[in-house]
Short mmCIF file of C-alpha atoms in Angstrom, two decimals:
data_model
loop_
_atom_site.label_atom_id
_atom_site.label_comp_id
_atom_site.label_asym_id
_atom_site.label_seq_id
_atom_site.Cartn_x
_atom_site.Cartn_y
_atom_site.Cartn_z
CA UNK A 216 172.89 94.63 128.35
CA UNK A 217 171.72 96.52 131.42
CA UNK A 218 169.22 95.15 133.92
CA UNK A 219 165.75 94.74 132.44
CA UNK A 220 163.04 97.08 133.71
CA UNK A 221 159.46 95.79 133.61
CA UNK A 222 156.59 98.26 133.64
CA UNK A 223 152.86 98.10 132.96
CA UNK A 224 151.94 98.88 129.37
CA UNK A 225 150.13 102.18 128.83
CA UNK A 226 147.91 103.40 126.03
CA UNK A 227 150.95 105.22 124.60
CA UNK A 228 152.45 101.75 124.01
CA UNK A 229 149.69 100.70 121.60
CA UNK A 230 151.81 100.92 118.43
CA UNK A 231 154.78 99.31 120.20
CA UNK A 232 152.62 96.38 121.33
CA UNK A 233 151.36 95.87 117.78
CA UNK A 234 154.93 96.06 116.49
CA UNK A 235 155.98 93.30 118.93
CA UNK A 236 152.87 91.25 118.06
CA UNK A 237 153.83 91.37 114.38
CA UNK A 238 157.45 90.44 115.13
CA UNK A 239 156.22 87.50 117.21
CA UNK A 240 153.85 86.42 114.43
CA UNK A 241 156.67 86.56 111.89
CA UNK A 242 158.82 84.40 114.18
CA UNK A 243 155.92 81.95 114.54
CA UNK A 244 155.37 81.94 110.75
CA UNK A 245 151.85 83.33 111.16
CA UNK A 246 152.08 87.02 110.25
CA UNK A 247 149.00 86.67 108.04
CA UNK A 248 146.92 85.82 111.13
CA UNK A 249 147.48 89.18 112.88
CA UNK A 250 144.23 91.13 112.60
CA UNK A 251 144.58 93.38 115.66
CA UNK A 252 144.46 97.12 115.10
CA UNK A 253 145.39 100.01 117.39
CA UNK A 254 141.68 100.39 118.18
CA UNK A 255 141.44 96.72 119.23
CA UNK A 256 144.40 97.14 121.58
CA UNK A 257 143.07 100.37 123.08
CA UNK A 258 139.57 98.90 123.52
CA UNK A 259 140.80 95.74 125.27
CA UNK A 260 144.01 96.55 127.16
CA UNK A 261 143.29 100.16 128.06
CA UNK A 262 139.54 100.27 128.72
CA UNK A 263 137.98 101.20 132.08
CA UNK A 264 137.87 97.59 133.35
CA UNK A 265 140.32 95.51 131.31
CA UNK A 266 140.38 91.74 131.56
CA UNK A 267 143.75 91.51 129.80
CA UNK A 268 146.96 93.27 130.80
CA UNK A 269 150.29 94.15 129.23
CA UNK A 270 153.86 94.59 130.36
CA UNK A 271 156.74 96.27 128.59
CA UNK A 272 160.35 95.23 129.14
CA UNK A 273 163.01 97.90 128.70
CA UNK A 274 166.79 97.61 128.71
CA UNK A 275 169.31 100.36 128.17
CA UNK A 276 166.45 102.84 127.89
CA UNK A 277 164.65 101.13 125.02
CA UNK A 278 161.79 98.65 124.77
CA UNK A 279 163.02 95.11 124.08
CA UNK A 280 159.96 92.97 124.78
CA UNK A 281 156.43 92.62 126.02
CA UNK A 282 154.00 90.24 127.65
CA UNK A 283 150.21 90.07 127.57
CA UNK A 284 148.36 88.09 130.23
CA UNK A 285 144.97 87.51 131.83
CA UNK A 286 143.48 85.65 134.76
CA UNK A 287 141.52 82.43 134.45
CA UNK A 288 140.04 80.14 137.09
CA UNK A 289 140.59 76.56 138.21
CA UNK A 290 137.57 74.91 139.79
CA UNK A 291 139.83 72.07 140.95
CA UNK A 292 142.09 74.44 142.87
CA UNK A 293 139.41 76.98 143.76
CA UNK A 294 141.89 79.66 142.70
CA UNK A 295 142.57 81.97 139.82
CA UNK A 296 145.44 81.27 137.49
CA UNK A 297 147.56 83.60 135.42
CA UNK A 298 147.67 82.79 131.71
CA UNK A 299 150.46 84.27 129.60
CA UNK A 300 149.03 84.89 126.14
CA UNK A 301 152.17 86.31 124.54
CA UNK A 302 155.77 86.89 125.50
CA UNK A 303 158.23 88.34 123.03
CA UNK A 304 161.80 89.60 123.29
CA UNK A 305 163.59 91.17 120.33
CA UNK A 306 166.31 88.95 118.85
CA UNK A 307 169.15 91.28 119.91
CA UNK A 308 167.97 91.21 123.55
CA UNK A 309 167.58 87.43 123.83
CA UNK A 310 169.95 85.63 126.14
CA UNK A 311 170.46 88.71 128.34
CA UNK A 312 167.72 88.14 130.92
CA UNK A 313 164.78 90.05 129.44
CA UNK A 314 162.57 86.99 128.99
CA UNK A 315 163.42 85.70 132.44
CA UNK A 316 162.70 89.14 133.93
CA UNK A 317 159.26 89.19 132.28
CA UNK A 318 158.47 85.66 133.51
CA UNK A 319 159.72 86.47 137.01
CA UNK A 320 157.57 89.61 137.11
CA UNK A 321 154.54 87.60 135.99
CA UNK A 322 155.27 84.94 138.63
CA UNK A 323 155.35 87.70 141.25
CA UNK A 324 151.95 88.96 140.05
CA UNK A 325 150.60 85.40 140.23
CA UNK A 326 151.88 84.94 143.79
CA UNK A 327 150.60 88.37 144.89
CA UNK A 328 147.15 87.56 143.44
CA UNK A 329 147.09 84.10 145.11
CA UNK A 330 147.03 82.29 141.78
CA UNK A 331 147.39 78.55 141.90
CA UNK A 332 148.86 78.32 138.41
CA UNK A 333 150.93 80.26 135.90
CA UNK A 334 150.51 78.76 132.43
CA UNK A 335 151.29 79.44 128.79
CA UNK A 336 151.57 77.63 125.47
CA UNK A 337 154.56 77.19 123.19
CA UNK A 338 154.74 75.89 119.65
CA UNK A 339 156.12 72.35 119.55
CA UNK A 340 158.92 73.33 117.13
CA UNK A 341 160.15 76.29 119.23
CA UNK A 342 163.10 74.45 120.76
CA UNK A 343 164.93 77.52 122.15
CA UNK A 344 161.84 78.59 124.12
CA UNK A 345 161.08 75.04 125.29
CA UNK A 346 164.65 74.65 126.56
CA UNK A 347 164.40 78.03 128.30
CA UNK A 348 161.09 77.12 129.99
CA UNK A 349 162.48 73.73 131.02
CA UNK A 350 165.48 75.49 132.62
CA UNK A 351 163.07 77.46 134.81
CA UNK A 352 161.37 74.31 136.10
CA UNK A 353 158.21 74.72 134.01
CA UNK A 354 156.60 71.45 133.00
CA UNK A 355 154.79 70.68 129.73
CA UNK A 356 151.17 69.61 130.08
CA UNK A 357 151.12 66.84 127.50
CA UNK A 358 147.93 65.18 128.67
CA UNK A 359 145.68 68.02 127.47
CA UNK A 360 144.74 68.78 123.88
CA UNK A 361 144.01 72.42 123.22
CA UNK A 362 140.91 73.21 121.17
CA UNK A 363 139.92 76.43 119.44
CA UNK A 364 136.80 77.78 117.78
CA UNK A 365 137.20 80.71 115.38
CA UNK A 366 135.55 82.23 112.36
CA UNK A 367 132.50 80.51 110.92
CA UNK A 368 132.68 77.58 113.36
CA UNK A 369 132.46 80.00 116.29
CA UNK A 370 129.62 81.93 114.65
CA UNK A 371 127.73 78.72 113.85
CA UNK A 372 127.95 77.44 117.43
CA UNK A 373 126.82 80.80 118.76
CA UNK A 374 123.77 80.57 116.45
CA UNK A 375 123.09 77.03 117.69
CA UNK A 376 124.10 75.37 114.46
CA UNK A 377 126.77 72.79 113.92
CA UNK A 378 129.58 73.38 111.48
CA UNK A 379 128.84 71.89 108.08
CA UNK A 380 130.45 68.47 107.59
CA UNK A 381 133.74 68.61 105.70
#
C-alpha cells in the first residue's frame, strides 16, 4: 500500500464519514446505535464554527479511514487536550500504516495547539487495537471509570428530576 495521505474532511465527505461510522459500529457490534444522519454530520462538522473536526485517510487514491476529534480542557494542566472520538481504518488497509498515520497527524495537531494530552477510548475486548496503542507508547487510564448520560436519564437531569428507580 502506498503512503497514507491525511487531509481534513470536507462537506463532500459526509456520506463517506457515515459509511465509515457504520463500518466501525458493525465492528464494535453496535450498528443499531448509529443514529447520525447526513444532516447531523453537516450541522456539526461543517458548520461555521465547528467544535468537532474530521480527517480522511487516503491510500492509493482511495479513502481507507477517518478520524473525528475535538478539544477538551484539563484544569489540572491548564491546557487543552485533544480527544479522539473515532478512528477507523478499513480491514484491507489495516497493518499498512494508515492508523498510525492518522494518530501521528492527530499528535501533530495536539502539539501544534499546545495540548497537554491526547486521549481516546477503546473497548476492552478490542485486543488488536489495544496492542497497537501499546506499541505506540500509549498508556491505559485504568483508574478512571467513564460515565454517560443519554436518552431519558439525560432529559430527566436536564429537567431537574432524578431518573426513576429501577
